[in-house]
Short mmCIF file of C-alpha atoms in Angstrom, two decimals:
data_model
loop_
_atom_site.label_atom_id
_atom_site.label_comp_id
_atom_site.label_asym_id
_atom_site.label_seq_id
_atom_site.Cartn_x
_atom_site.Cartn_y
_atom_site.Cartn_z
CA MET J 29 -0.02 0.24 0.11
CA GLU J 30 1.52 3.44 -1.27
CA LYS J 31 2.35 5.66 1.90
CA LYS J 32 0.42 8.95 2.21
CA ALA J 33 3.04 12.17 1.90
CA LEU J 34 2.73 15.94 1.85
CA THR J 35 2.07 17.84 -1.10
CA LYS J 36 4.87 20.26 -1.90
CA THR J 37 2.31 23.02 -1.29
CA ASP J 38 1.42 21.27 2.04
CA VAL J 39 5.29 21.19 2.79
CA LEU J 40 5.69 24.52 1.74
CA THR J 41 2.89 25.74 3.90
CA LEU J 42 4.75 24.04 7.04
CA GLY J 43 7.76 25.61 6.44
CA LEU J 44 6.27 29.21 6.69
CA MET J 45 4.28 27.98 9.51
CA LEU J 46 7.72 26.99 11.12
CA PHE J 47 9.36 30.17 10.03
CA ALA J 48 6.35 32.74 11.32
CA LEU J 49 6.98 30.64 14.58
CA PHE J 50 10.07 31.25 15.23
CA LEU J 51 10.18 35.29 13.74
CA GLY J 52 9.78 36.81 16.85
CA ALA J 53 11.62 39.44 19.29
CA GLY J 54 14.56 37.88 19.42
CA ASN J 55 15.51 37.43 16.05
CA ILE J 56 14.65 40.94 15.14
CA ILE J 57 16.83 42.54 17.93
CA PHE J 58 19.82 40.61 17.90
CA PRO J 59 21.20 40.86 14.51
CA PRO J 60 21.71 44.58 14.01
CA TYR J 61 23.57 44.55 17.39
CA LEU J 62 25.64 41.82 16.22
CA GLY J 63 26.38 43.95 12.93
CA GLN J 64 27.29 46.84 14.73
CA LEU J 65 29.77 45.12 17.36
CA ALA J 66 31.28 42.84 14.34
CA GLY J 67 32.07 45.48 11.76
CA ASP J 68 34.16 44.16 9.07
CA GLN J 69 34.55 40.49 11.12
CA LEU J 70 30.75 40.58 10.01
CA ALA J 71 31.12 37.48 7.58
CA LEU J 72 33.00 35.65 10.49
CA ALA J 73 30.64 36.56 13.08
CA ILE J 74 27.54 36.26 11.21
CA THR J 75 28.87 32.25 10.46
CA GLY J 76 29.09 31.81 14.07
CA PHE J 77 25.26 33.03 14.84
CA LEU J 78 23.87 31.33 12.15
CA LEU J 79 24.98 27.93 13.84
CA THR J 80 23.13 28.71 16.98
CA GLY J 81 20.74 30.35 15.76
CA VAL J 82 19.14 28.46 12.46
CA GLY J 83 21.48 24.93 12.68
CA LEU J 84 20.55 24.52 16.35
CA PRO J 85 16.55 25.22 15.91
CA LEU J 86 16.57 22.76 13.01
CA LEU J 87 18.51 19.89 14.65
CA GLY J 88 15.81 20.56 17.73
CA ILE J 89 12.87 20.30 15.66
CA LEU J 90 14.66 16.90 13.35
CA ALA J 91 15.56 15.86 17.35
CA ILE J 92 11.40 16.03 18.37
CA ALA J 93 10.15 14.80 14.78
CA LYS J 94 12.40 11.51 15.29
CA ALA J 95 11.34 11.10 18.56
CA GLY J 96 7.85 11.42 17.43
CA GLY J 97 6.77 13.13 20.85
CA ASP J 98 7.46 16.41 22.77
CA LEU J 99 10.54 17.25 25.02
CA GLN J 100 9.56 15.65 27.41
CA SER J 101 9.33 12.17 26.05
CA ILE J 102 13.19 13.30 24.81
CA ALA J 103 14.21 14.54 28.42
CA GLY J 104 12.30 11.71 30.16
CA ARG J 105 15.26 9.07 28.45
CA VAL J 106 17.58 10.38 31.08
CA HIS J 107 14.99 10.23 33.60
CA PRO J 108 11.37 10.69 34.12
CA ILE J 109 11.82 13.49 37.15
CA PHE J 110 14.66 15.17 34.67
CA GLY J 111 12.02 15.13 32.09
CA ILE J 112 9.54 17.09 33.77
CA VAL J 113 12.46 19.49 35.82
CA PHE J 114 14.09 20.06 32.31
CA THR J 115 10.92 20.80 30.39
CA LEU J 116 9.59 23.19 33.10
CA ILE J 117 13.08 25.15 32.72
CA VAL J 118 12.78 25.44 29.27
CA TYR J 119 9.14 26.66 29.27
CA LEU J 120 10.17 29.15 32.00
CA ALA J 121 12.94 30.54 30.09
CA ILE J 122 10.76 31.18 27.07
CA GLY J 123 7.86 31.71 28.75
CA PRO J 124 7.61 34.26 31.74
CA PHE J 125 11.50 34.55 32.81
CA PHE J 126 12.82 35.84 29.39
CA GLY J 127 10.74 35.59 26.36
CA ILE J 128 7.37 36.67 27.44
CA PRO J 129 8.86 40.16 29.16
CA ARG J 130 11.20 40.66 26.02
CA THR J 131 7.84 40.81 23.40
CA ALA J 132 6.53 43.54 25.74
CA THR J 133 10.32 45.05 25.76
CA VAL J 134 11.02 45.11 21.93
CA ALA J 135 7.67 46.60 21.06
CA PHE J 136 8.10 49.39 23.47
CA GLU J 137 11.67 49.98 22.33
CA ILE J 138 11.04 50.11 18.37
CA GLY J 139 6.83 50.75 18.29
CA THR J 140 6.57 53.37 20.85
CA ALA J 141 9.72 54.98 22.59
CA PRO J 142 10.14 56.26 19.16
CA PHE J 143 7.61 58.58 18.84
CA LEU J 144 7.54 59.46 22.47
CA PRO J 145 8.91 63.00 23.69
CA SER J 146 12.63 62.34 24.70
CA ALA J 147 11.85 63.10 28.37
CA PHE J 148 9.01 60.62 28.51
CA ALA J 149 10.63 58.09 26.31
CA VAL J 150 13.58 57.74 29.06
CA SER J 151 11.02 57.38 31.97
CA ASN J 152 10.27 54.29 34.00
CA TRP J 153 7.07 55.28 33.72
CA SER J 154 6.21 55.31 30.30
CA LEU J 155 8.10 50.96 30.20
CA THR J 156 5.32 50.61 32.94
CA VAL J 157 2.15 52.31 31.47
CA PHE J 158 3.05 50.26 28.07
CA THR J 159 3.66 47.10 29.69
CA ILE J 160 0.26 47.42 31.64
CA VAL J 161 -1.36 47.80 28.46
CA PHE J 162 0.22 45.32 26.35
CA PHE J 163 -0.46 42.56 28.88
CA THR J 164 -3.64 43.18 29.32
CA ILE J 165 -4.15 42.95 25.65
CA THR J 166 -2.44 39.96 26.02
CA VAL J 167 -4.57 38.21 28.80
CA LEU J 168 -7.85 39.00 27.14
CA PHE J 169 -6.80 37.01 23.79
CA ALA J 170 -4.79 34.25 25.94
CA MET J 171 -7.56 33.84 27.73
CA ASN J 172 -9.93 32.67 25.02
CA PRO J 173 -7.45 31.77 22.48
CA THR J 174 -9.21 31.92 19.30
CA LYS J 175 -8.32 31.93 15.11
CA LEU J 176 -7.98 35.52 15.26
CA VAL J 177 -4.39 35.09 16.65
CA ASP J 178 -3.45 32.94 13.74
CA ARG J 179 -5.09 35.17 10.98
CA ILE J 180 -3.36 38.17 12.88
CA GLY J 181 0.16 36.38 12.34
CA LYS J 182 -0.85 35.22 8.53
CA ILE J 183 -0.99 38.72 8.12
CA LEU J 184 1.62 40.46 10.02
CA THR J 185 4.40 37.65 9.54
CA PRO J 186 4.68 38.64 5.42
CA LEU J 187 4.29 42.12 6.41
CA LEU J 188 7.18 41.87 8.70
CA ILE J 189 9.36 40.41 6.08
CA LEU J 190 8.28 43.02 3.74
CA VAL J 191 9.70 45.80 6.01
CA ILE J 192 12.77 44.20 6.96
CA GLY J 193 13.21 43.10 2.77
CA LEU J 194 12.77 46.90 1.99
CA LEU J 195 15.20 48.24 4.52
CA ALA J 196 17.69 46.17 3.66
CA VAL J 197 17.73 46.21 -0.21
CA LYS J 198 17.77 50.37 0.57
CA SER J 199 20.63 49.94 2.65
CA PHE J 200 22.24 47.50 0.61
CA LEU J 201 21.67 50.53 -2.63
CA THR J 202 22.29 53.79 -0.40
CA PRO J 203 24.11 52.29 2.40
CA MET J 204 23.90 54.92 5.65
CA GLY J 205 27.63 54.69 6.10
CA SER J 206 30.75 52.50 5.94
CA ILE J 207 31.78 49.29 7.79
CA ASN J 208 33.58 50.03 10.71
CA ALA J 209 36.39 47.96 12.63
CA PRO J 210 35.44 45.52 15.41
CA ILE J 211 34.29 46.21 18.99
CA GLY J 212 35.68 44.51 21.92
CA ASN J 213 35.69 41.03 21.83
CA TYR J 214 34.96 40.93 18.10
CA ASP J 215 38.11 41.69 17.51
CA THR J 216 39.65 38.80 18.07
CA GLU J 217 36.96 36.23 19.12
CA ALA J 218 34.05 37.20 16.17
CA PHE J 219 32.91 33.29 15.61
CA PHE J 220 33.26 32.46 19.08
CA GLU J 221 31.36 35.78 20.38
CA SER J 222 28.52 35.38 17.92
CA PHE J 223 28.20 31.36 18.53
CA LEU J 224 27.20 32.04 22.38
CA GLN J 225 24.90 35.57 21.09
CA GLY J 226 22.85 33.08 18.93
CA TYR J 227 22.02 31.75 22.73
CA LEU J 228 20.00 35.10 22.89
CA THR J 229 17.44 33.96 20.17
CA MET J 230 16.56 31.03 22.82
CA ASP J 231 15.10 29.39 19.63
CA ALA J 232 17.22 25.95 20.18
CA ILE J 233 15.02 25.41 23.28
CA ALA J 234 11.80 27.16 21.47
CA ALA J 235 12.49 24.08 18.58
CA LEU J 236 12.23 21.76 21.42
CA VAL J 237 8.55 23.20 22.03
CA PHE J 238 7.46 24.03 18.17
CA GLY J 239 8.30 20.72 17.73
CA ILE J 240 5.36 19.04 18.70
CA VAL J 241 3.17 21.72 16.81
CA ILE J 242 4.83 20.51 13.53
CA ILE J 243 4.48 17.00 14.03
CA GLN J 244 0.79 17.41 15.01
CA SER J 245 -0.11 19.41 11.75
CA ILE J 246 1.53 16.64 9.86
CA ARG J 247 -0.81 14.11 11.30
CA SER J 248 -3.62 16.06 11.07
CA LYS J 249 -3.19 15.52 6.91
CA GLY J 250 -3.61 11.87 7.97
CA ILE J 251 -0.13 10.92 7.68
CA THR J 252 1.22 8.40 10.83
CA ASP J 253 4.61 6.73 9.28
CA THR J 254 7.25 7.91 11.11
CA ARG J 255 9.70 8.43 8.31
CA THR J 256 7.29 10.11 6.19
CA ILE J 257 6.65 12.63 9.27
CA LEU J 258 10.40 13.10 9.82
CA LYS J 259 11.07 13.54 5.69
CA SER J 260 7.98 16.15 5.70
CA THR J 261 9.32 18.08 9.27
CA ALA J 262 12.94 17.98 7.59
CA TYR J 263 11.94 19.75 4.67
CA ALA J 264 9.68 22.17 6.37
CA GLY J 265 12.67 22.97 8.60
CA PHE J 266 15.34 23.73 5.61
CA ILE J 267 12.39 25.86 4.68
CA ALA J 268 12.15 28.08 7.99
CA ALA J 269 15.99 27.72 7.91
CA ILE J 270 17.02 29.79 4.84
CA GLY J 271 13.76 32.10 5.55
CA LEU J 272 15.94 33.22 8.98
CA SER J 273 19.10 33.25 7.34
CA ALA J 274 18.07 35.66 5.16
CA VAL J 275 16.44 37.58 7.57
CA TYR J 276 19.97 37.52 10.01
CA LEU J 277 22.13 38.38 7.16
CA SER J 278 19.95 41.21 6.23
CA LEU J 279 19.55 42.92 9.99
CA SER J 280 22.88 42.32 10.75
CA TYR J 281 24.19 43.94 7.24
CA ILE J 282 22.01 47.14 8.56
CA GLY J 283 23.55 47.10 11.68
CA ALA J 284 27.02 46.84 10.32
CA THR J 285 26.39 50.04 7.90
CA SER J 286 24.47 52.00 10.35
CA VAL J 287 27.24 53.26 12.92
CA ASP J 288 28.26 56.27 11.20
CA ALA J 289 24.28 57.20 10.84
CA ILE J 290 23.05 56.80 13.60
CA GLY J 291 26.14 55.83 16.17
CA LEU J 292 26.70 52.67 18.44
CA GLN J 293 23.54 51.49 20.17
CA ASP J 294 22.57 49.47 23.48
CA ASN J 295 20.38 47.40 21.59
CA GLY J 296 19.50 45.93 18.44
CA GLY J 297 15.97 47.30 19.11
CA ILE J 298 16.85 50.80 19.16
CA ILE J 299 18.94 50.45 15.89
CA ILE J 300 16.49 48.62 13.60
CA ALA J 301 14.21 51.50 14.85
CA MET J 302 16.55 54.35 14.19
CA ALA J 303 17.76 52.61 10.66
CA SER J 304 14.03 52.69 9.56
CA ARG J 305 14.00 56.14 10.06
CA VAL J 306 17.08 57.04 8.51
CA LEU J 307 16.53 54.60 5.28
CA TYR J 308 12.43 55.72 4.79
CA GLY J 309 11.99 58.64 6.89
CA ASP J 310 9.01 58.76 9.28
CA ILE J 311 7.02 56.37 7.46
CA GLY J 312 9.52 54.05 7.70
CA GLY J 313 9.16 54.32 11.32
CA ILE J 314 5.67 54.23 11.64
CA ILE J 315 5.83 50.88 9.71
CA LEU J 316 8.12 49.05 11.15
CA SER J 317 6.64 50.31 14.44
CA ALA J 318 3.39 48.89 13.93
CA ALA J 319 4.31 45.48 12.10
CA ILE J 320 6.77 44.73 15.11
CA THR J 321 4.32 45.87 17.69
CA PHE J 322 1.47 43.34 16.35
CA ALA J 323 3.89 40.75 15.72
CA CYS J 324 5.48 40.59 19.29
CA LEU J 325 1.75 40.87 20.51
CA THR J 326 1.08 37.64 19.19
CA THR J 327 3.83 35.87 19.89
CA SER J 328 3.14 37.12 23.72
CA ILE J 329 -0.24 35.94 23.67
CA GLY J 330 1.30 32.45 22.06
CA LEU J 331 3.81 32.25 24.63
CA VAL J 332 1.35 32.96 27.55
CA SER J 333 -1.35 30.61 26.18
CA ALA J 334 1.23 27.88 25.64
CA THR J 335 3.03 27.87 29.11
CA ALA J 336 -0.34 28.58 31.06
CA GLN J 337 -1.19 25.30 29.28
CA PHE J 338 1.85 23.51 30.29
CA PHE J 339 1.45 24.67 33.87
CA TYR J 340 -2.31 23.82 33.92
CA LYS J 341 -1.40 19.85 32.60
CA ILE J 342 1.42 19.50 35.38
CA LEU J 343 -0.33 21.23 38.10
CA PRO J 344 -3.74 21.27 37.30
CA LYS J 345 -4.80 22.23 41.01
CA PHE J 346 -5.24 25.69 39.65
CA SER J 347 -7.13 26.89 36.83
CA TYR J 348 -6.10 27.78 32.53
CA ILE J 349 -7.47 31.24 33.24
CA PHE J 350 -5.28 31.44 36.72
CA TYR J 351 -2.43 30.55 34.95
CA VAL J 352 -2.69 33.35 31.98
CA LEU J 353 -3.18 35.67 34.77
CA PHE J 354 -0.07 34.55 36.79
CA PHE J 355 2.42 34.67 34.05
CA ALA J 356 1.20 37.68 32.70
CA VAL J 357 1.57 39.81 36.01
CA PHE J 358 4.63 38.22 36.46
CA SER J 359 6.37 39.11 32.77
CA ALA J 360 5.16 42.54 32.95
CA ILE J 361 7.25 42.94 36.47
CA ILE J 362 10.24 41.25 34.58
CA ALA J 363 9.71 43.24 31.46
CA ASN J 364 10.36 46.75 33.76
CA VAL J 365 13.97 46.03 34.11
CA GLY J 366 14.25 47.17 30.41
CA LEU J 367 15.62 45.26 26.76
CA THR J 368 19.09 46.09 27.62
CA GLN J 369 18.96 44.94 31.25
CA LEU J 370 16.82 41.91 30.56
CA ILE J 371 19.35 40.54 27.71
CA ALA J 372 22.09 40.79 29.94
CA ILE J 373 20.50 39.16 32.57
CA SER J 374 18.69 36.44 30.25
CA LEU J 375 22.49 35.47 28.69
CA PRO J 376 23.87 33.41 31.91
CA VAL J 377 20.84 31.39 32.28
CA LEU J 378 20.88 30.25 28.51
CA LEU J 379 24.65 29.88 29.09
CA ALA J 380 23.56 27.25 31.88
CA ILE J 381 21.03 25.75 30.04
CA TYR J 382 21.65 25.82 26.43
CA PRO J 383 24.53 23.26 26.40
CA VAL J 384 22.65 20.69 28.40
CA ALA J 385 19.82 21.14 25.45
CA ILE J 386 22.26 21.09 22.71
CA VAL J 387 23.70 17.57 24.06
CA LEU J 388 20.24 16.30 24.63
CA VAL J 389 19.04 17.03 20.72
CA ILE J 390 22.30 15.43 19.69
CA LEU J 391 22.31 12.30 22.08
CA SER J 392 19.00 11.42 20.97
CA PHE J 393 20.07 11.48 17.32
CA PHE J 394 22.16 8.24 17.70
CA ASP J 395 20.86 6.62 21.02
CA ARG J 396 20.40 3.33 19.68
CA VAL J 397 24.20 2.91 19.42
CA PHE J 398 24.15 2.92 23.28
CA TYR J 399 20.82 0.70 23.70
CA ARG J 400 19.01 3.95 25.04
CA LYS J 401 20.29 3.58 28.24
CA PRO J 402 19.70 6.34 30.82
CA PHE J 403 23.65 6.37 32.70
CA VAL J 404 24.77 7.50 28.85
CA TYR J 405 22.60 10.80 29.07
CA VAL J 406 23.68 11.12 32.76
CA ILE J 407 27.39 10.93 32.04
CA ALA J 408 27.21 13.41 29.55
CA LEU J 409 24.72 15.87 30.51
CA THR J 410 26.24 16.02 34.26
CA ALA J 411 29.81 16.23 32.33
CA THR J 412 28.30 19.39 30.01
CA ALA J 413 26.35 20.91 32.70
CA VAL J 414 29.54 21.10 35.24
CA ILE J 415 31.50 23.37 32.88
CA SER J 416 28.13 25.73 31.66
CA ILE J 417 27.41 26.37 34.78
CA PHE J 418 30.30 27.66 35.61
CA ASP J 419 30.69 29.50 32.28
CA ALA J 420 27.34 30.98 33.44
CA LEU J 421 29.07 31.72 36.96
CA ARG J 422 31.66 33.58 35.13
CA SER J 423 29.78 35.38 32.45
CA THR J 424 28.31 37.22 36.09
CA GLY J 425 31.63 38.03 37.19
CA ILE J 426 31.32 35.16 39.75
CA GLU J 427 34.87 33.13 39.55
CA PHE J 428 36.37 30.47 41.87
CA GLU J 429 40.09 31.08 41.03
CA GLN J 430 41.14 27.15 41.80
CA VAL J 431 38.37 25.73 39.67
CA ASP J 432 38.87 28.27 36.84
CA SER J 433 42.63 27.83 36.78
CA PHE J 434 41.97 24.30 36.19
CA LEU J 435 38.77 24.67 33.85
CA ARG J 436 41.18 27.03 31.52
CA HIS J 437 43.09 23.99 30.51
CA LEU J 438 39.69 22.75 28.63
CA LEU J 439 40.05 23.43 24.81
CA PHE J 440 37.59 26.56 23.70
CA PHE J 441 37.23 27.27 27.26
CA GLU J 442 38.37 30.72 27.04
CA GLN J 443 36.04 31.32 24.14
CA GLY J 444 32.76 30.49 26.27
CA ILE J 445 32.23 26.76 24.96
CA GLY J 446 34.27 24.80 26.91
CA TRP J 447 31.71 22.08 27.60
CA VAL J 448 32.15 20.69 24.49
CA LEU J 449 35.06 18.76 25.12
CA PRO J 450 33.56 17.05 28.64
CA ALA J 451 30.47 16.25 26.44
CA VAL J 452 32.66 14.19 24.08
CA ILE J 453 34.69 12.46 26.73
CA GLY J 454 31.44 11.77 28.54
CA THR J 455 29.59 10.30 25.63
CA LEU J 456 32.38 8.18 24.49
CA VAL J 457 32.77 6.71 28.16
CA GLY J 458 29.15 6.02 28.19
CA ILE J 459 29.09 4.83 25.06
CA VAL J 460 31.59 2.10 25.99
CA ILE J 461 30.26 1.13 29.15
CA ALA J 462 27.18 0.57 27.48
CA ARG J 463 27.98 -1.54 24.80
CA ILE J 464 30.29 -3.35 27.27
CA THR J 465 27.33 -4.03 29.80
CA HIS J 466 25.02 -4.73 27.13
CA LYS J 467 27.34 -7.85 25.61
CA LYS J 468 27.56 -9.44 28.68
CA HIS J 469 23.76 -9.87 28.75
#
């Protein structure tokens, strides 16, 4: 009997849907900032950024498709408790701690602040008032999720792509200025610095949540064959990856050529807002502001709803509406630290959890080699986590001299990815033990 498969149109639609899921606040604000700092090292820097900002999310989506389940089912291979705890951490990171608050701060920086009187724009009260309005709207939609949000997304995502495209074309045809020398670590470590900056998009861990959405979409077409689902997901993933790469390349170039015109700025939100005015005048700023504000609002509604549904599933003692209200209020409070500070706070946390997510995903692709023995995951992830936690602490200025002096001997430790070698060694040791013990049985 012939296996049912998606049509080319279905695959394209699925790829665009995945691209729309990924295209959020972080995708817009980090490439311009990277461009300003990387300067004439942009080619090397964007390569590192694309590896973590595009390559890892693609691997995450494929891992979920291969497993045929969700993040908890993959993490549960380590231990059921780890499955719940790690999934909880991921939802909190892309939800109320960083992801949801960031949607509000980006919408404010790009969509509102440029149109406020300068004295009011820098006032804490302006951000507070904005977040109250922003999250009130979020709650109203998240309490009763409807197709309206999907429809808004289907209109706004193409609009946002069009706006970015117009900005990119104009910046190529009439550059705002020349590309300057790199700044700070980008002078000598452009690749590794941007590799770590790619963590900030949070797309690699978001992919572990989005994966199940793609699988369900494929299954809704009547497709149940695992290999066909994996193949369809791979095609859709590559479409989304191409779209994200194009956005990142465009925005990073805009940032790299913007320094002469707007000067160095604290974050990418300010850069893209100011650049749009330089390139297209007030009308450019208005169109960009409207598109990004509504796109961030749609993302906020989706993240609040998804996080509330997850917590209601594992802790049904409280209602879904309670969780919506709780996470919206919590996110509003966090958002008031401001975009620049929020990014600074999120980096150490992401430095700690991202490597664990990366190793977990990679192991899931070849766990048949070690017969899916949980202890192999435990050894590899423990070795990874120990180093990544020290990396995270070091990024905050907290150092342990004796430990650091030992860890500095690790390959790539100074570049912020010292966890790679311990992860590889831990995996190899686990595989050897697993195969030896398996033969004895």
